[in-house]
Amino acid sequence: METEAVIRRAEGTGDGSAGGSYVLVLPDDQFHLLRRAAVVFAAQEQSPAARALVLGSWDVSLDEPLQLTLPYDDVVPGPVTLTFAQLHALHAVLTTLPTSSVWTEEEFVGRVGDFRETLLRLASSLRWGITVRTGEAGG
């Protein structure tokens, strides 16, 4: 699975600071993996306080951008528009789920749909994408 995420600033949403919105452009299989990871995380993490700790806020939700309330057959993958808080929450899900679950690798793949390493590479790709987007790439 290709794991390079492209992040761009949503039109008319500011100067690149933490405010405004970002558009995450990724292949359909990655969209569905993100969606599945968010669903599994929500089912696994029943405590609202623990969920807020991981996601960075009591109020952040990935329901709308990842179409979590829709049945799978009704989901239309494509670019995902996220606030910076939602982008952070998505990154947190991708890094927390592989490292906090006690499932065997087979169980993890069965629940999430891919390997732990794939989620971690996708999280790394988000970090790289936001670094490029904000012009803070070092080197």
Tab-separated table of C-alpha atoms in Angstrom, residues 17-74:
chain	number	residue	atom	x	y	z
A	17	SER	CA	-0.914	28.523	10.650
A	18	ALA	CA	-2.793	26.003	12.787
A	19	GLY	CA	-6.097	27.707	11.972
A	20	GLY	CA	-8.127	26.977	8.894
A	21	SER	CA	-8.547	23.710	7.058
A	22	TYR	CA	-6.369	21.208	5.250
A	23	VAL	CA	-7.225	18.848	2.431
A	24	LEU	CA	-5.793	15.353	2.710
A	25	VAL	CA	-5.506	13.709	-0.693
A	26	LEU	CA	-5.002	9.967	-0.618
A	27	PRO	CA	-5.913	6.831	-2.547
A	28	ASP	CA	-9.249	5.127	-1.866
A	29	ASP	CA	-7.641	2.213	0.016
A	30	GLN	CA	-5.935	4.644	2.405
A	31	PHE	CA	-9.192	6.532	2.930
A	32	HIS	CA	-10.904	3.286	3.906
A	33	LEU	CA	-7.990	2.345	6.170
A	34	LEU	CA	-8.226	5.695	7.969
A	35	ARG	CA	-11.960	5.237	8.318
A	36	ARG	CA	-11.603	1.704	9.663
A	37	ALA	CA	-8.879	2.768	12.115
A	38	ALA	CA	-11.128	5.543	13.459
A	39	VAL	CA	-14.048	3.114	13.864
A	40	VAL	CA	-11.880	0.522	15.644
A	41	PHE	CA	-10.351	3.194	17.896
A	42	ALA	CA	-13.783	4.524	18.885
A	43	ALA	CA	-15.023	1.011	19.654
A	44	GLN	CA	-11.891	0.150	21.619
A	45	GLU	CA	-11.659	3.390	23.609
A	46	GLN	CA	-14.915	3.604	25.548
A	47	SER	CA	-13.769	6.215	28.095
A	48	PRO	CA	-14.592	9.762	26.925
A	49	ALA	CA	-11.694	11.119	28.998
A	50	ALA	CA	-9.179	8.672	27.506
A	51	ARG	CA	-10.548	9.352	24.015
A	52	ALA	CA	-10.144	13.128	24.574
A	53	LEU	CA	-6.620	12.584	25.897
A	54	VAL	CA	-5.590	10.729	22.741
A	55	LEU	CA	-7.458	12.982	20.309
A	56	GLY	CA	-6.304	16.200	21.974
A	57	SER	CA	-9.776	17.559	22.717
A	58	TRP	CA	-13.168	16.634	24.109
A	59	ASP	CA	-14.821	18.229	21.082
A	60	VAL	CA	-12.880	16.938	18.081
A	61	SER	CA	-14.704	14.489	15.830
A	62	LEU	CA	-13.716	12.573	12.723
A	63	ASP	CA	-17.312	11.524	11.991
A	64	GLU	CA	-18.001	13.988	9.186
A	65	PRO	CA	-14.692	14.011	7.291
A	66	LEU	CA	-14.361	10.202	7.354
A	67	GLN	CA	-18.117	9.634	6.851
A	68	LEU	CA	-18.231	7.431	9.959
A	69	THR	CA	-22.007	7.581	10.304
A	70	LEU	CA	-22.592	6.182	6.812
A	71	PRO	CA	-22.789	2.498	5.935
A	72	TYR	CA	-19.689	1.310	4.075
A	73	ASP	CA	-21.539	1.011	0.755
A	74	ASP	CA	-22.644	4.668	0.963
